[in-house]
XYZ file of C-alpha atoms in Angstrom:
354
model
C 18.509 -1.916 -30.910
C 20.163 -4.702 -28.803
C 19.218 -4.869 -25.147
C 21.680 -6.441 -22.672
C 20.343 -7.918 -19.473
C 22.584 -7.725 -16.419
C 23.559 -11.108 -15.110
C 22.596 -12.011 -11.539
C 25.696 -11.629 -9.358
C 26.384 -14.683 -7.170
C 26.785 -14.257 -3.427
C 27.897 -16.340 -0.457
C 25.109 -17.410 1.823
C 27.226 -17.722 4.969
C 30.822 -17.644 6.150
C 33.285 -20.434 5.563
C 33.802 -22.297 8.857
C 37.190 -23.122 10.392
C 37.926 -26.797 10.842
C 39.829 -28.809 13.450
C 40.621 -32.328 12.286
C 42.666 -35.125 13.826
C 45.686 -36.398 11.978
C 44.717 -39.012 9.382
C 41.037 -38.047 9.270
C 39.137 -36.241 6.481
C 38.610 -32.463 6.370
C 35.583 -31.115 4.448
C 35.122 -27.391 3.771
C 31.617 -26.271 2.743
C 31.041 -23.184 0.619
C 27.392 -22.168 -0.092
C 26.821 -19.886 -3.125
C 23.489 -18.480 -4.253
C 22.753 -17.538 -7.890
C 26.030 -18.909 -9.209
C 24.775 -18.877 -12.778
C 27.606 -19.274 -15.241
C 30.272 -18.265 -12.753
C 32.688 -20.769 -11.330
C 33.828 -21.744 -7.847
C 37.501 -22.331 -7.188
C 39.299 -23.623 -4.099
C 42.783 -22.332 -3.228
C 45.460 -22.924 -0.632
C 46.172 -19.403 0.651
C 49.530 -20.113 2.300
C 51.137 -21.364 -0.892
C 48.909 -19.550 -3.425
C 48.081 -22.933 -4.921
C 44.925 -23.463 -6.997
C 43.372 -26.716 -5.844
C 40.165 -26.978 -7.903
C 38.165 -25.018 -10.479
C 34.514 -25.954 -10.761
C 34.477 -29.755 -10.760
C 38.078 -30.165 -11.898
C 40.970 -30.907 -9.525
C 43.980 -28.848 -10.589
C 46.514 -29.825 -7.928
C 48.482 -33.033 -8.223
C 47.702 -33.823 -4.620
C 45.730 -37.056 -4.908
C 44.188 -36.488 -1.471
C 42.190 -33.475 -2.752
C 38.645 -33.911 -4.132
C 35.709 -31.594 -4.969
C 31.979 -32.087 -5.436
C 28.796 -30.044 -5.208
C 25.065 -30.189 -4.659
C 23.006 -28.496 -7.388
C 25.882 -26.091 -8.059
C 24.954 -24.309 -4.838
C 26.797 -26.165 -2.055
C 30.435 -26.826 -2.880
C 32.639 -29.230 -0.904
C 36.424 -29.403 -0.730
C 37.631 -32.772 0.595
C 41.112 -33.325 2.034
C 41.572 -37.007 2.735
C 44.077 -38.498 5.178
C 44.900 -35.100 6.679
C 48.558 -34.444 7.425
C 50.223 -31.827 9.576
C 51.421 -30.129 6.396
C 47.765 -29.467 5.472
C 47.401 -27.052 8.387
C 46.701 -23.497 7.135
C 44.260 -21.160 5.351
C 41.932 -22.216 2.524
C 39.835 -20.026 0.192
C 36.543 -20.463 -1.641
C 36.678 -18.015 -4.598
C 34.184 -16.784 -7.223
C 35.437 -15.512 -10.566
C 33.284 -12.373 -10.414
C 34.574 -8.868 -11.199
C 35.730 -7.909 -8.698
C 36.577 -11.358 -7.336
C 34.675 -12.567 -4.287
C 36.142 -14.944 -1.720
C 36.005 -16.200 1.821
C 38.644 -18.047 3.839
C 38.801 -20.538 6.712
C 41.562 -22.172 8.719
C 42.315 -25.870 8.935
C 43.900 -26.902 12.227
C 45.344 -30.389 12.380
C 45.530 -31.885 15.867
C 47.747 -34.842 16.650
C 46.997 -37.446 19.370
C 49.757 -37.781 21.963
C 52.609 -40.160 21.431
C 55.355 -41.184 23.865
C 58.862 -41.177 22.448
C 60.724 -44.358 23.299
C 64.292 -43.083 23.226
C 64.096 -40.100 25.645
C 61.638 -41.924 27.937
C 63.025 -44.025 30.781
C 63.151 -47.766 30.374
C 62.911 -50.189 33.300
C 65.157 -49.136 36.183
C 67.189 -51.067 38.767
C 68.480 -49.234 41.860
C 69.983 -50.023 45.267
C 67.863 -49.146 48.256
C 68.678 -45.610 49.406
C 69.632 -44.308 45.947
C 67.889 -41.459 44.108
C 65.965 -42.343 40.944
C 64.731 -40.091 38.119
C 62.043 -41.303 35.720
C 61.552 -39.334 32.486
C 58.677 -39.332 30.014
C 58.924 -37.547 26.643
C 55.678 -37.057 24.729
C 54.699 -35.058 21.679
C 51.451 -34.133 19.954
C 49.338 -31.131 18.958
C 48.443 -29.479 21.263
C 51.409 -30.251 23.526
C 50.449 -33.171 25.774
C 50.217 -33.036 29.555
C 52.190 -35.818 31.240
C 51.083 -37.466 34.497
C 52.808 -40.215 36.520
C 50.842 -42.849 38.459
C 51.515 -46.133 40.192
C 50.039 -48.993 38.175
C 48.599 -50.582 41.310
C 46.959 -47.290 42.306
C 49.213 -46.805 45.332
C 50.206 -43.326 46.468
C 53.452 -41.809 45.237
C 55.884 -40.966 48.079
C 57.741 -38.121 46.364
C 60.148 -35.962 48.354
C 60.229 -33.302 45.662
C 56.599 -32.508 46.473
C 57.190 -31.563 50.122
C 57.026 -35.198 51.216
C 53.311 -35.335 50.443
C 51.763 -38.505 49.130
C 50.007 -38.140 45.789
C 47.975 -40.524 43.688
C 49.454 -38.812 40.615
C 52.210 -36.314 39.836
C 52.178 -33.981 36.830
C 55.326 -33.369 34.852
C 57.630 -35.126 32.467
C 60.178 -35.903 35.213
C 59.466 -37.893 38.380
C 62.042 -37.636 41.194
C 62.166 -40.450 43.750
C 64.523 -39.657 46.627
C 66.181 -42.419 48.667
C 64.108 -45.222 47.199
C 63.082 -48.096 49.402
C 61.432 -51.412 48.756
C 58.095 -49.568 49.052
C 58.909 -47.719 45.808
C 59.319 -50.984 43.891
C 56.728 -51.683 41.223
C 55.306 -50.452 37.924
C 54.912 -46.751 37.126
C 52.709 -45.403 34.335
C 53.608 -42.344 32.302
C 50.299 -41.079 30.839
C 50.174 -38.427 28.080
C 46.983 -36.649 26.997
C 46.157 -33.474 25.058
C 42.395 -33.673 24.566
C 42.774 -35.574 21.300
C 41.868 -39.229 21.814
C 43.306 -41.593 22.557
C 45.538 -40.903 25.570
C 48.647 -43.072 25.653
C 50.779 -44.517 28.415
C 54.070 -46.291 28.942
C 54.876 -48.715 31.754
C 58.209 -48.294 33.537
C 59.214 -50.943 36.066
C 61.331 -49.890 39.065
C 63.239 -52.702 40.776
C 64.905 -51.954 44.125
C 67.709 -54.245 45.320
C 68.377 -54.729 49.031
C 69.974 -57.369 51.263
C 67.800 -59.756 53.262
C 66.190 -58.859 56.560
C 64.529 -61.345 58.888
C 61.620 -60.857 61.280
C 60.640 -63.387 63.972
C 57.650 -63.027 66.270
C 58.483 -65.779 68.768
C 62.128 -66.515 69.480
C 61.395 -68.838 72.396
C 58.934 -71.689 71.866
C 58.027 -74.355 74.407
C 56.505 -77.724 73.573
C 55.800 -81.128 75.080
C 57.067 -84.333 73.593
C 54.736 -85.723 70.958
C 53.240 -82.363 70.013
C 53.255 -80.762 66.560
C 54.916 -77.332 66.462
C 55.201 -74.624 63.802
C 58.149 -72.229 63.680
C 57.704 -69.064 61.552
C 60.074 -66.474 60.054
C 59.399 -63.562 57.705
C 62.096 -62.648 55.182
C 62.367 -59.652 52.817
C 65.005 -59.509 50.074
C 65.560 -58.621 46.433
C 66.950 -60.161 44.284
C 65.071 -63.204 45.482
C 66.819 -64.958 48.308
C 67.761 -68.549 49.006
C 65.988 -69.598 52.210
C 66.578 -72.615 54.437
C 66.471 -73.863 58.040
C 69.062 -75.350 60.382
C 68.797 -77.175 63.704
C 71.790 -76.845 65.995
C 73.824 -75.569 62.980
C 72.869 -78.571 60.813
C 70.945 -77.856 57.606
C 67.478 -79.387 57.602
C 66.943 -81.451 54.469
C 63.659 -81.547 52.601
C 63.831 -85.325 52.964
C 64.101 -85.228 56.782
C 60.869 -86.928 57.824
C 60.827 -85.142 61.193
C 60.103 -81.827 59.482
C 58.016 -80.226 56.761
C 59.429 -77.067 55.162
C 57.098 -74.633 53.356
C 57.284 -71.020 52.175
C 54.868 -68.479 50.711
C 56.282 -65.771 48.414
C 54.667 -62.352 47.864
C 56.968 -60.263 45.707
C 60.087 -59.581 47.751
C 58.502 -61.053 50.926
C 58.715 -64.702 51.987
C 56.893 -66.360 54.877
C 59.039 -69.307 55.999
C 57.441 -72.080 58.062
C 58.998 -75.165 59.614
C 56.600 -77.836 60.830
C 57.966 -80.182 63.473
C 55.695 -83.177 63.039
C 56.353 -84.785 66.422
C 58.440 -83.088 69.079
C 61.028 -85.382 70.679
C 64.491 -85.365 72.226
C 66.106 -85.006 68.782
C 64.056 -81.934 67.897
C 64.756 -79.745 70.954
C 67.440 -77.134 70.411
C 68.221 -73.973 68.463
C 66.674 -73.438 65.031
C 67.863 -70.839 62.522
C 65.992 -69.509 59.514
C 68.538 -68.231 56.981
C 68.087 -65.962 53.959
C 70.817 -65.168 51.403
C 71.048 -63.183 48.172
C 73.826 -61.542 46.162
C 73.832 -58.494 48.456
C 74.173 -60.270 51.790
C 72.619 -62.704 54.209
C 70.816 -62.732 57.525
C 69.339 -65.224 59.946
C 67.027 -65.492 62.905
C 67.077 -67.974 65.758
C 64.268 -69.742 67.578
C 64.873 -71.782 70.744
C 62.631 -74.825 71.125
C 62.582 -76.074 74.747
C 60.756 -78.829 76.590
C 57.581 -78.324 78.587
C 57.493 -81.953 79.728
C 58.690 -81.159 83.339
C 61.657 -83.523 83.211
C 63.083 -83.979 86.726
C 66.714 -84.042 85.689
C 66.536 -80.700 83.841
C 64.955 -78.918 86.816
C 67.375 -80.338 89.377
C 70.488 -79.611 87.376
C 69.363 -75.995 87.110
C 69.124 -75.845 90.917
C 72.542 -77.453 91.389
C 74.063 -74.749 89.274
C 73.475 -72.264 92.111
C 76.109 -73.892 94.397
C 79.530 -72.257 94.719
C 81.310 -75.590 94.275
C 80.377 -78.468 91.991
C 79.036 -81.367 94.151
C 80.203 -84.894 93.548
C 78.010 -87.715 92.318
C 77.179 -89.007 95.806
C 75.900 -85.608 96.870
C 73.684 -85.387 93.779
C 72.257 -88.836 94.444
C 71.578 -87.902 98.043
C 69.887 -84.688 96.911
C 67.671 -86.580 94.505
C 66.658 -89.093 97.173
C 66.021 -86.394 99.716
C 63.654 -84.497 97.444
C 62.041 -87.577 96.009
C 61.163 -89.185 99.451
C 60.918 -87.706 102.998
C 63.754 -88.796 105.378
C 62.879 -90.996 108.361
C 63.190 -89.388 111.868
C 66.137 -91.638 112.782
C 68.066 -90.739 109.579
C 67.383 -87.083 110.171
C 68.851 -87.313 113.717
C 71.980 -89.072 112.414
C 72.550 -86.340 109.802
C 72.218 -83.663 112.507
C 74.799 -85.362 114.771
C 77.212 -85.740 111.873
C 76.817 -82.057 111.027
C 77.689 -81.090 114.670
C 80.913 -83.107 114.770
């Protein structure tokens, strides 16, 4: 009489775990089977009903699929260089009767990427215009987009109730009535929890005509002194800057002067050094700034502090109703320069009474 012994039925030790893998990485499913005996383990793609492997043999033509095991108990399904198309359900199956299986899901996450075409490139705008900056990003999960100033400055955005923010969320950044303060680099930053985050730099250039600021428009000096005249200009595109004295352009080769300027972005500090003040350097100076959008100037009057007699007396003469002749001026000079004698004073009184 022949006795048949029942084979040990294999069983899964634990559940098949879901996987989340970044695009391009390797996904590894682990299926643990106890008492496998002569039964076989197969891996399948549930979505497409595709047999991937049977035992140690790879059935699919997908060269990125591999299988191996440890003592026929722990079975591994490898998916190399994971693609978005690999996302879906996978099954570890035993050829028992009835069939035993367990499934798990492979989720493929994609780091954020900023699309060049729909995203704004560098912008040029006139001061006072409205500007819209756009940032298009994709990834899995859908990325969150944030705008920041590259220099870390606050964002003056009218579409957020005129509040100043260090960053603004959203794919579109509205800048209303831009000014020179808006000029600079903006960063569109996209992140979705899958490293790395990415960013794109968008440069905003604001064009405006020159403006000129002068602190001291009236400067006094004594002959022989050294004097500095200063103007502050703001303009973009960059301006052409120069000085004039009494409507004559000051040349860089004029040894009486030294012309310097310090540029900081759209700002220029203009300085004119008068090496030695003299008769030829008193007068009206103009600092002039020009660009393609316009021009402006500022004037500085340089006057003498030397106490010259003639200048003071001519100012006093100007108060008379009629212009005196030369003899009267000479008499006035002598009278103020030296006291009159008593006899001369008496003569002048008698003449006045006649």
